[in-house]
mmCIF file of C-alpha atoms and ligand atoms in Angstrom:
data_model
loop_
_atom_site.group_PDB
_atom_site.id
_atom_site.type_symbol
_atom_site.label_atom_id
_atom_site.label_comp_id
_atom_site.label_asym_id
_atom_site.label_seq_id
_atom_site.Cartn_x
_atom_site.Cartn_y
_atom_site.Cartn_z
ATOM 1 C CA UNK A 1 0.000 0.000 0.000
ATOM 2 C CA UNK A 2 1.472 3.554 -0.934
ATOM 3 C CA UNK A 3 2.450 5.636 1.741
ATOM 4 C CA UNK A 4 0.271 8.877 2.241
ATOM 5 C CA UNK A 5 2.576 11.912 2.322
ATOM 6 C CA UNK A 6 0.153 14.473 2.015
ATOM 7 C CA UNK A 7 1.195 15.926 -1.126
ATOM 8 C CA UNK A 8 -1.550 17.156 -3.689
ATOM 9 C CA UNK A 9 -2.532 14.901 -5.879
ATOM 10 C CA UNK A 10 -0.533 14.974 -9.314
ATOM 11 C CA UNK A 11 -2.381 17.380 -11.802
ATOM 12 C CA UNK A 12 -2.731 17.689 -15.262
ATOM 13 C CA UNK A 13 -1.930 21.223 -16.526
ATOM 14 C CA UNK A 14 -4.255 24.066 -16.337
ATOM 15 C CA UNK A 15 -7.135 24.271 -19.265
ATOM 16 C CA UNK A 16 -8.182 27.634 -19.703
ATOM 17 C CA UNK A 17 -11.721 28.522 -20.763
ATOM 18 C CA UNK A 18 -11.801 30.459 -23.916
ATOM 19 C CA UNK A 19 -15.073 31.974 -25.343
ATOM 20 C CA UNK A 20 -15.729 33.110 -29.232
ATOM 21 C CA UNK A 21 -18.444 35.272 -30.022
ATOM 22 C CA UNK A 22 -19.112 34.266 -33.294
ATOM 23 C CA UNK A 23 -21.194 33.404 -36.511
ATOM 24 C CA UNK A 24 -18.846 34.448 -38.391
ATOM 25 C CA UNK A 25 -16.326 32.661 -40.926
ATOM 26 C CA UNK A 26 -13.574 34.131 -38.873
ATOM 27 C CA UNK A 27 -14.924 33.182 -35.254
ATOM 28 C CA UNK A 28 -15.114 29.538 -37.045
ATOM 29 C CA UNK A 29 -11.550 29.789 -38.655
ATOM 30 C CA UNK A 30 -10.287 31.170 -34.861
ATOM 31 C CA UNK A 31 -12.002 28.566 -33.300
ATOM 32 C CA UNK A 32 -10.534 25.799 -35.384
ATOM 33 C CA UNK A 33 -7.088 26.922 -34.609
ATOM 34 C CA UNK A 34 -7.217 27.079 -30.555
ATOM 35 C CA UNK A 35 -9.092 24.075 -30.417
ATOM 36 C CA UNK A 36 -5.977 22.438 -31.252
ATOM 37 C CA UNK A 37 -4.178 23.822 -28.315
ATOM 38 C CA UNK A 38 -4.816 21.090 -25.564
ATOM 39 C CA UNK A 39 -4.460 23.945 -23.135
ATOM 40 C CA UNK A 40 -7.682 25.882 -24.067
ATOM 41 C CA UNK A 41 -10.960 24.579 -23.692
ATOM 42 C CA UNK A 42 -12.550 26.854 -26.836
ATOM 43 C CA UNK A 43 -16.109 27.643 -26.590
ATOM 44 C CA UNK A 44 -18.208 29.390 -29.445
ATOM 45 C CA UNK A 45 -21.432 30.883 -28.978
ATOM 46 C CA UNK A 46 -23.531 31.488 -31.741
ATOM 47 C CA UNK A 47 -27.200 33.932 -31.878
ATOM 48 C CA UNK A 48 -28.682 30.930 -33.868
ATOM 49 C CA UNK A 49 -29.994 32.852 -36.669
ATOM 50 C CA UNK A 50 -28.763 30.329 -38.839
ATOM 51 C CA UNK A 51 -30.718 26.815 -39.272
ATOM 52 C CA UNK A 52 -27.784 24.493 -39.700
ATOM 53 C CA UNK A 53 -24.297 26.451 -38.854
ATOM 54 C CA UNK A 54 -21.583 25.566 -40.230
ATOM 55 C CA UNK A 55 -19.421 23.302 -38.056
ATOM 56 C CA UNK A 56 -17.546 24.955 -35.557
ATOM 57 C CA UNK A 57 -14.173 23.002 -33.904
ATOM 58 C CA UNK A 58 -14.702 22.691 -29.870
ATOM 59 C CA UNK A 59 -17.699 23.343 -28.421
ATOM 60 C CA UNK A 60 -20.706 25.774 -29.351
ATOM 61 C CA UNK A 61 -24.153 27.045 -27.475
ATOM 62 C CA UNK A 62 -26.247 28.811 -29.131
ATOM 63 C CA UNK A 63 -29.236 30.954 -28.377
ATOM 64 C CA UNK A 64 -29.091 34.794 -26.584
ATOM 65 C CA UNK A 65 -27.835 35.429 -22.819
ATOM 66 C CA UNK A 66 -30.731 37.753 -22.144
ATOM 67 C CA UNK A 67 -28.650 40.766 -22.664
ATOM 68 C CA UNK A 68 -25.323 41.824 -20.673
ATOM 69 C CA UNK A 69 -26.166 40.458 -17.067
ATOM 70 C CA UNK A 70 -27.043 37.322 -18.962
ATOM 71 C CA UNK A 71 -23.777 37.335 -20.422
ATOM 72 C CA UNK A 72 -21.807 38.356 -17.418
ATOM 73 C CA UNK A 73 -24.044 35.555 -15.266
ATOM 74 C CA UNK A 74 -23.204 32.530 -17.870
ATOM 75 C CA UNK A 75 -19.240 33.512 -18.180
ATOM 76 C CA UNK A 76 -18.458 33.618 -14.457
ATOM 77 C CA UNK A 77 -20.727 30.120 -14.664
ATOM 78 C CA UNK A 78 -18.381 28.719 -17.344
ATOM 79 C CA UNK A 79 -15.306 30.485 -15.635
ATOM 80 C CA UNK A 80 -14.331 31.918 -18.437
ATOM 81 C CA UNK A 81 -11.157 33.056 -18.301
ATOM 82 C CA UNK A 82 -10.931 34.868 -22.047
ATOM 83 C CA UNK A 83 -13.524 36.143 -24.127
ATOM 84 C CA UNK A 84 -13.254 37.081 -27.991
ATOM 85 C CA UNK A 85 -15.393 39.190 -30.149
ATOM 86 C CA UNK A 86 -15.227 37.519 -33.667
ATOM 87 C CA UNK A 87 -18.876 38.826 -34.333
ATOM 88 C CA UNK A 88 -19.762 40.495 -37.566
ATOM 89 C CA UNK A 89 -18.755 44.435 -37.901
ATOM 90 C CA UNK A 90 -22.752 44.970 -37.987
ATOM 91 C CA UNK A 91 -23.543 42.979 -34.964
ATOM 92 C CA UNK A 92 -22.977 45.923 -32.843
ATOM 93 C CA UNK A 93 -25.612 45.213 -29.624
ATOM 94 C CA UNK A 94 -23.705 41.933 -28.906
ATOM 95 C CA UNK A 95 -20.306 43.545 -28.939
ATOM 96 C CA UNK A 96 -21.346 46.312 -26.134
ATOM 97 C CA UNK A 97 -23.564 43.788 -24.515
ATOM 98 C CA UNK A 98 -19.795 41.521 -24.396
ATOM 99 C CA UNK A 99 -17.785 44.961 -23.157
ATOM 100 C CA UNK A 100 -20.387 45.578 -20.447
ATOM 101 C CA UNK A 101 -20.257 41.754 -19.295
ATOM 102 C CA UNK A 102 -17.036 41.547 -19.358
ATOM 103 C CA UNK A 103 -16.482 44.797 -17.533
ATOM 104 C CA UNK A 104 -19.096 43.167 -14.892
ATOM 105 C CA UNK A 105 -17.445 40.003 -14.399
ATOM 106 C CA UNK A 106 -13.553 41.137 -14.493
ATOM 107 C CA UNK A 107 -12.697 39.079 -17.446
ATOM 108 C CA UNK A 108 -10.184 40.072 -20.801
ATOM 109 C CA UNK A 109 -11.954 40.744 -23.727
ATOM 110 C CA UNK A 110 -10.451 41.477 -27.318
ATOM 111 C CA UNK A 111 -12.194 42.269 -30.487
ATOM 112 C CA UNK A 112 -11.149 41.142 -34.012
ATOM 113 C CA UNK A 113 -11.054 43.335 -36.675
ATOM 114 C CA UNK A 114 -12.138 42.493 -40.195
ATOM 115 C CA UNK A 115 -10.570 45.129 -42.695
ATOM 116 C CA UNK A 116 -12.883 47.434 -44.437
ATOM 117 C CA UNK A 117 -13.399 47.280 -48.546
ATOM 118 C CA UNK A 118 -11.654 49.759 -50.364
ATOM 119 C CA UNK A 119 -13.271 51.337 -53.810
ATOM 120 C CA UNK A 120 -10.474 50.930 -56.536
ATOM 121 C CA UNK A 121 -10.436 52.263 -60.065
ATOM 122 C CA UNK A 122 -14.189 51.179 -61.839
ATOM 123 C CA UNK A 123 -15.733 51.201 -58.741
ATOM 124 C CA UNK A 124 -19.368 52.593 -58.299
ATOM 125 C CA UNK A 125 -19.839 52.590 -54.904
ATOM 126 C CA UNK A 126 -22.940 55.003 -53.038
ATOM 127 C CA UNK A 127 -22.963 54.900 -48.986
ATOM 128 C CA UNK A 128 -25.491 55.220 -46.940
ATOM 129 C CA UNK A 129 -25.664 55.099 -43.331
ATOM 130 C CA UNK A 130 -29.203 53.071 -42.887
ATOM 131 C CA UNK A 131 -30.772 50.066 -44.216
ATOM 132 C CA UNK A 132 -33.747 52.697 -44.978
ATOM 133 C CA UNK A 133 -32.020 55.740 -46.761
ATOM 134 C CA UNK A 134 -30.479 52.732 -48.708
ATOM 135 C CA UNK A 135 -34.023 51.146 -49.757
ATOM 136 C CA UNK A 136 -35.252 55.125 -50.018
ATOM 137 C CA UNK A 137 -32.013 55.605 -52.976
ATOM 138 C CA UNK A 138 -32.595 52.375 -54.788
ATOM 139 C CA UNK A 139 -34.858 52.873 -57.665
ATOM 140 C CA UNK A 140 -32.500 55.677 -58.643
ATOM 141 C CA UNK A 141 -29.565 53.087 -59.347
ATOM 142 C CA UNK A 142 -31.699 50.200 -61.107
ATOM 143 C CA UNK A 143 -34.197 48.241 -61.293
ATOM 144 C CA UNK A 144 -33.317 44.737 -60.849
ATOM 145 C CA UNK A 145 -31.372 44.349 -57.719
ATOM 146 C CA UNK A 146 -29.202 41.764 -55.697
ATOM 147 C CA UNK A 147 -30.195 42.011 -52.672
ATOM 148 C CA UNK A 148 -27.377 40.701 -50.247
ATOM 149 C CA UNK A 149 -28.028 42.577 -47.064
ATOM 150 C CA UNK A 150 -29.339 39.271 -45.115
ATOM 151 C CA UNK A 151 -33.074 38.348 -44.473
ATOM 152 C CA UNK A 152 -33.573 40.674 -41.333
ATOM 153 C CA UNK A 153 -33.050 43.530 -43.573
ATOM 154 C CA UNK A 154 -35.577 42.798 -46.279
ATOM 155 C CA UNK A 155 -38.947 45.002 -44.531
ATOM 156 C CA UNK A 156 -36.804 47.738 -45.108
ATOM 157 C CA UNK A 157 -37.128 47.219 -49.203
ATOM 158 C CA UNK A 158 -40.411 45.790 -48.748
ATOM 159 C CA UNK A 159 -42.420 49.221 -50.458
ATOM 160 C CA UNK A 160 -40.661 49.113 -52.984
ATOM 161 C CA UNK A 161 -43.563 48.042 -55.339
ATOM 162 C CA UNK A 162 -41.193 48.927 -58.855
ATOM 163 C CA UNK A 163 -38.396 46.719 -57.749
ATOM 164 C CA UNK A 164 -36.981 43.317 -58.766
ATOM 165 C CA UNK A 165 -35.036 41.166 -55.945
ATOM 166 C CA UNK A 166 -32.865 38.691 -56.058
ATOM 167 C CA UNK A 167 -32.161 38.075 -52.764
ATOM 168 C CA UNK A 168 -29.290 35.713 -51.467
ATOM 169 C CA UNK A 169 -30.433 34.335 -48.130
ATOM 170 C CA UNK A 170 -27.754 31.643 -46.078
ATOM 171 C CA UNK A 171 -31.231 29.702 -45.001
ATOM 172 C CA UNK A 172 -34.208 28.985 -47.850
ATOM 173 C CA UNK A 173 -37.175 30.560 -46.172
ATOM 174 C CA UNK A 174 -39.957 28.623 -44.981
ATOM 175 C CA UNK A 175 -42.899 31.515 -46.118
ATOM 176 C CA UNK A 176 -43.021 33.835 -48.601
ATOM 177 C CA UNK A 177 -40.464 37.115 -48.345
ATOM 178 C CA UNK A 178 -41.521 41.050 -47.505
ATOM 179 C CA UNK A 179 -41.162 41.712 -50.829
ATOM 180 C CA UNK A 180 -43.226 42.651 -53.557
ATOM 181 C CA UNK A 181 -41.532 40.340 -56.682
ATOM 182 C CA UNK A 182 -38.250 38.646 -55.628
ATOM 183 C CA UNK A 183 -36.233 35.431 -56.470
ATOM 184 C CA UNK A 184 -34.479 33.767 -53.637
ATOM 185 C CA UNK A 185 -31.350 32.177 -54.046
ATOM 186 C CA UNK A 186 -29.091 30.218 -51.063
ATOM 187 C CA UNK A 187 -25.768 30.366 -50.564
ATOM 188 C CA UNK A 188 -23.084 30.841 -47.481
ATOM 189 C CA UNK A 189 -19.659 32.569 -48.711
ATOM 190 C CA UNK A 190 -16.824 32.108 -49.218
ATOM 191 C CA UNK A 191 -17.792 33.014 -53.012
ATOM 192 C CA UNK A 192 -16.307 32.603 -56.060
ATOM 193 C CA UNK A 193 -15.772 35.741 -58.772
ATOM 194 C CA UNK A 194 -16.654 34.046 -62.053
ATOM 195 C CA UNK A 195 -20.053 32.403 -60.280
ATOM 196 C CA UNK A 196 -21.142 35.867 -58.630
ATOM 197 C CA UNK A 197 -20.386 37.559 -62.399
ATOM 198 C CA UNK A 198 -22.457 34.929 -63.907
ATOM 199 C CA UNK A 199 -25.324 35.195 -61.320
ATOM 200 C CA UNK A 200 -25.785 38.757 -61.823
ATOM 201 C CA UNK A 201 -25.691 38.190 -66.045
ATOM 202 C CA UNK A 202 -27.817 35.656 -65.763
ATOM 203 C CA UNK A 203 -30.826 37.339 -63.840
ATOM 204 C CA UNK A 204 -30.337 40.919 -65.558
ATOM 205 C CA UNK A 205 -28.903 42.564 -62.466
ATOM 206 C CA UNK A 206 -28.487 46.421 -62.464
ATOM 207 C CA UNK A 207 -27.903 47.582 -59.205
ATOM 208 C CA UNK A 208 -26.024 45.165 -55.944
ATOM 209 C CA UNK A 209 -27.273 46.137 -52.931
ATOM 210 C CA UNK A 210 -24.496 45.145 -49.790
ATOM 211 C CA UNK A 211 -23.904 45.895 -46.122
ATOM 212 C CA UNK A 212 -20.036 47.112 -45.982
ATOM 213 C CA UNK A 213 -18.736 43.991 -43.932
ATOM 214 C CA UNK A 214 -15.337 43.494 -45.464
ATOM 215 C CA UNK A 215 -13.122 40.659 -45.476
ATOM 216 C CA UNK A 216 -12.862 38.334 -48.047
ATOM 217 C CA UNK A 217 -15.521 36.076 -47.605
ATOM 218 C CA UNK A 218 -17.982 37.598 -49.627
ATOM 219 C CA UNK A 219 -16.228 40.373 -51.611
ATOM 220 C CA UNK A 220 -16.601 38.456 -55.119
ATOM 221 C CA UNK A 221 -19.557 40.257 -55.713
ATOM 222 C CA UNK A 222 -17.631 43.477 -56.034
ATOM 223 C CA UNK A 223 -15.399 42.189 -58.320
ATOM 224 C CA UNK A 224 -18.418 40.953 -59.960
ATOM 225 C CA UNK A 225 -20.350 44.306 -60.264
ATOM 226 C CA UNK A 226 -16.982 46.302 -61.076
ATOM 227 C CA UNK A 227 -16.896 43.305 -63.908
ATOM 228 C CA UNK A 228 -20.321 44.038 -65.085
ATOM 229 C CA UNK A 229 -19.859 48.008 -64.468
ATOM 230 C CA UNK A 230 -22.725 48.143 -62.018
ATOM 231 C CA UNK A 231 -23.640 50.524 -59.198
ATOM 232 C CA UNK A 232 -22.958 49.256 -55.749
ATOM 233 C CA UNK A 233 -25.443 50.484 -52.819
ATOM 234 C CA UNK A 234 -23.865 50.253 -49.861
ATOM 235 C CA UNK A 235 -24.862 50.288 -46.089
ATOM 236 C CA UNK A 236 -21.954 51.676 -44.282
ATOM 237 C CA UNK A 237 -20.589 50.259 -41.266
ATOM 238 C CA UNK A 238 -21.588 50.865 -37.466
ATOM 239 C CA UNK A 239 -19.266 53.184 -36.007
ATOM 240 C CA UNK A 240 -16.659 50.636 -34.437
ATOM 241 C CA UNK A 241 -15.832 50.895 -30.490
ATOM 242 C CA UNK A 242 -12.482 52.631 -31.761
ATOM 243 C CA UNK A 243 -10.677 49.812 -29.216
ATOM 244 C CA UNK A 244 -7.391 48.142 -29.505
ATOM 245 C CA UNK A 245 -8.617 45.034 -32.008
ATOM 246 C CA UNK A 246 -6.550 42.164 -33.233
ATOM 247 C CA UNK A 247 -5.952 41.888 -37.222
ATOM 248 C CA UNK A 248 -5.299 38.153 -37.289
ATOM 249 C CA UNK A 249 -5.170 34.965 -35.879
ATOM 250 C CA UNK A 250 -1.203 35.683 -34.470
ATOM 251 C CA UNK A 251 -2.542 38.187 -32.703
ATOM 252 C CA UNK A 252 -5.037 36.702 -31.243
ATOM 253 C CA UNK A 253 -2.439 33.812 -29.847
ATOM 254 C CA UNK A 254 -0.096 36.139 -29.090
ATOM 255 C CA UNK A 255 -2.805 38.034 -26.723
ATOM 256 C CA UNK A 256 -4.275 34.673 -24.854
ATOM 257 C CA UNK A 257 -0.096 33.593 -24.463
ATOM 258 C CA UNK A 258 0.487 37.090 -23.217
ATOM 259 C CA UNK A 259 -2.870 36.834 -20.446
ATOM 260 C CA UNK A 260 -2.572 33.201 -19.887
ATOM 261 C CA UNK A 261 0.811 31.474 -20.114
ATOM 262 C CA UNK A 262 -0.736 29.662 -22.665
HETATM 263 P P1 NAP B 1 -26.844 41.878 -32.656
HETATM 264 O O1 NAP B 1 -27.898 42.764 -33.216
HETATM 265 O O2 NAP B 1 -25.563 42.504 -32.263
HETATM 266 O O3 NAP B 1 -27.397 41.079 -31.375
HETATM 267 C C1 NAP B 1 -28.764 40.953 -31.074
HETATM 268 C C2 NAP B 1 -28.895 39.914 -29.979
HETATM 269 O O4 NAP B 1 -28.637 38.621 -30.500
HETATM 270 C C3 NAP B 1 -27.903 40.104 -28.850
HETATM 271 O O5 NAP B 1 -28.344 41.071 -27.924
HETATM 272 C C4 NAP B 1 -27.828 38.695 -28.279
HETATM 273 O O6 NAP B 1 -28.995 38.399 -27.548
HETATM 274 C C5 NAP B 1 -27.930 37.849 -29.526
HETATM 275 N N1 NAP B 1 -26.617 37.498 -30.085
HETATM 276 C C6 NAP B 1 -25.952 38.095 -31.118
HETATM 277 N N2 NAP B 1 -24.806 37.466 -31.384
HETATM 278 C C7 NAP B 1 -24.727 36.447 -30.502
HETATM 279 C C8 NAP B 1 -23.781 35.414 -30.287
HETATM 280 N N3 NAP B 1 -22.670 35.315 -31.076
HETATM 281 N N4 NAP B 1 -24.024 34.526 -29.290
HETATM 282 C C9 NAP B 1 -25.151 34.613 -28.522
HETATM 283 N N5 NAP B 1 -26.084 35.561 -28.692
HETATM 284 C C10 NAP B 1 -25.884 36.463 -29.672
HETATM 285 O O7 NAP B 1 -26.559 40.680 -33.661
HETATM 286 P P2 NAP B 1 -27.074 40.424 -35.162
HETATM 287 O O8 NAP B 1 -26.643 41.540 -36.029
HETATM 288 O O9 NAP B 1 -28.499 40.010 -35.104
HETATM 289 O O10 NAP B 1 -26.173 39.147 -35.514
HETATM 290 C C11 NAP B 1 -26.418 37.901 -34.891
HETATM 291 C C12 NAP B 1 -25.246 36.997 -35.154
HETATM 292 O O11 NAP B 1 -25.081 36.812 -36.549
HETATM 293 C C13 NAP B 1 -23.921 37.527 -34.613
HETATM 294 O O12 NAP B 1 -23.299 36.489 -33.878
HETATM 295 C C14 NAP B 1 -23.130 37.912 -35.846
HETATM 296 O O13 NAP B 1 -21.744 37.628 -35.698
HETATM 297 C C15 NAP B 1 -23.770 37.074 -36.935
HETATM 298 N N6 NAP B 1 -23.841 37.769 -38.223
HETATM 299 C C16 NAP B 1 -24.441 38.980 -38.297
HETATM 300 C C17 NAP B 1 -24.493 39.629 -39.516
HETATM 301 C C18 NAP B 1 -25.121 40.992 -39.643
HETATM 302 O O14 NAP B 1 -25.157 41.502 -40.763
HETATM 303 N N7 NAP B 1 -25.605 41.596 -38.587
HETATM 304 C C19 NAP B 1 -23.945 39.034 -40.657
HETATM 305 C C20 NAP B 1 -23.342 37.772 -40.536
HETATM 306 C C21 NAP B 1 -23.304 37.154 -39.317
HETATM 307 P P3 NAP B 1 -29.044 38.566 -25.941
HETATM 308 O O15 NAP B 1 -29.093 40.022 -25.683
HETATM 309 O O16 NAP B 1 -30.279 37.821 -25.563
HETATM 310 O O17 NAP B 1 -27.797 37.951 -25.403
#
C-alpha cells in the first residue's frame, strides 16, 4: 500500500476557458485553430440565426444570454477566463452587450477586426448610413437588384412596389419574403468571382445592394459588379468601439499567451 505523504494529488496542466463570439467565418476559422491547443478549452457561442451552422471546432451554445447580465451571469458560470469578439462588424448590440459583461465580471476581452473594402479604379460605390435611406435611394440606381443585405433587412425594401429582388439568403425561407416580386437564391460565402459575375448576367442585375462587412468572404460580388460596371449600394458600417482590435489569428495567440501562459 502507498504511503500517504500528504502531497496534492498529481495534476494535469491548467485548461483555460476560452469563449468566441461568433457566426462568423472568422470566429469559425479562430475557433478551429485554438481548439488544437490542448491547453484551451474553446467555446463558441452562436445567436442561432442560422438553421444548420456551419461546423464549428470545440464546443458551441447557441441561443441569446438575455442581454449583458445574462452574459456576465453565464461567463463567471463557465469560468471563463478569455472572451473574444469575432462577431460580424454589424452585430454591434452583442459587442457592447460583451464589453459591459465583461467589464461586470472582471474578465479580458479582445475584439477582431475584419478590414474594411476599399473602392479601386471602376468602382461605383454610393454609402449610406441606414438600411432605410439605402431602400429610399434604390430605384434611382436600377431596377433589378441583388439584394445581399441578409433576411432581417428585407422590410426595409419591402415598399418598394417597382423593384426586382434577387435576394441571397444563407437559409431557404420557410414563407413567402416582404417583398413585392423577388427570387431567392441560397448560398453561405466564401464566393467565387466568375459564379457571382455569372449570377448577376444571368438574372439581368443592375444595381447590388451590400452591407459594408469586409473581409474576403464575400467580396466576389464586387469584383463581380466592377466586372459588369454596375452601381454598388452600400450600407456603411456601425461606427466601431475605436478599441485596440486584433488583425489576425497571431494576434489573437499572441494576446491569450500574453494573459494566460498559454
Ligand atoms: P446583434 O444585433 O448585435 O445582437 C442581437 C442579440 O442577438 C444580442 O443582444 C444577443 O442576444 C444575440 N446574439 C448576437 N450574437 C450572438 C452570439 N454570437 N451569441 C449569442 N447571442 C448572440 O446581432 P445580429 O446583427 O443580429 O447578428 C447575430 C449573429 O449573426 C452575430 O453572432 C453575428 O456575428 C452574426 N452575423 C451577423 C451579420 C449581420 O449583418 N448583422 C452578418 C453575418 C453574421 P441577448 O441580448 O439575448 O444575449
Amino acid at each position: 500500500m502507498p504511503a500517504c505523504n500528504g502531497a496534492a494529488p498529481p495534476s494535469g496542466p491548467v485548461r483555460h476557458t476560452v469563449v468566441i463570439l461568433g457566426g462568423t467565418g472568422e470566429g469559425a476559422a479562430l475557433a478551429a485553430r485554438l481548439a488544437d491547443n490542448p491547453r484551451l478549452d474553446v467555446v463558441t457561442s452562436l445567436a442561432g440565426r442560422t438553421e444548420a451552422p456551419a461546423p464549428v471546432a470545440g464546443r458551441v451554445r447557441i441561443g441569446g444570454f438575455g442581454g449583458p447580465e445574462g452574459l456576465a451571469d453565464w461567463l463567471r458560470t463557465e469560468k471563463a477566463a478569455a472572451v473574444i469578439d469575432a462577431t460580424h462588424p454589424f452585430a454591434r448590440t452583442i459587442s457592447e452587450n460583451a464589453a459591459a459583461a465583461c467589464d461586470a465580471a472582471g474578465i479580458p476581452r479582445l475584439v477582431t477586426d475584419r478590414p474594411a473594402w476599399e473602392a479601386g479604379p471602376g468602382d461605383d460605390w454610393h454609402f449610406f448610413s441606414t438600411l432605410t435611406e439605402a431602400a429610399e435611394a434604390l430605384p434611382r440606381f436600377g431596377r433589378r437588384a441583388f439584394l445581399t443585405t441578409g433576411r432581417q433587412s428585407l422590410p426595409a425594401f419591402a415598399h418598394l412596389a417597382e423593384m426586382w429582388f434577387l435576394v441571397r439568403l444563407v437559409d431557404r425561407p420557410a414563407g413567402p419574403l416582404p417583398l413585392p416580386v423577388c427570387q431567392v437564391v441560397v448560398g453561405r460565402g466564401p464566393f467565387d468571382v466568375e459564379a457571382e459575375r455569372a449570377l448577376m448576367a444571368d438574372h439581368g442585375i443592375d444595381v447590388l445592394v451590400t452591407k459594408a462587412s469586409g473581409g474576403a468572404a464575400t467580396s466576389a460580388k464586387l469584383a463581380a459588379a466592377r466586372a459588369l460596371s454596375l452601381p454598388v449600394v452600400m450600407i456603411a458600417r456601425p461606427e466601431a468601439s475605436g478599441e485596440a482590435a486584433a488583425h489576425t489569428a497571431d494576434d489573437v495567440e499572441s494576446w491569450l499567451n500574453r494573459i494566460l501562459g498559454t
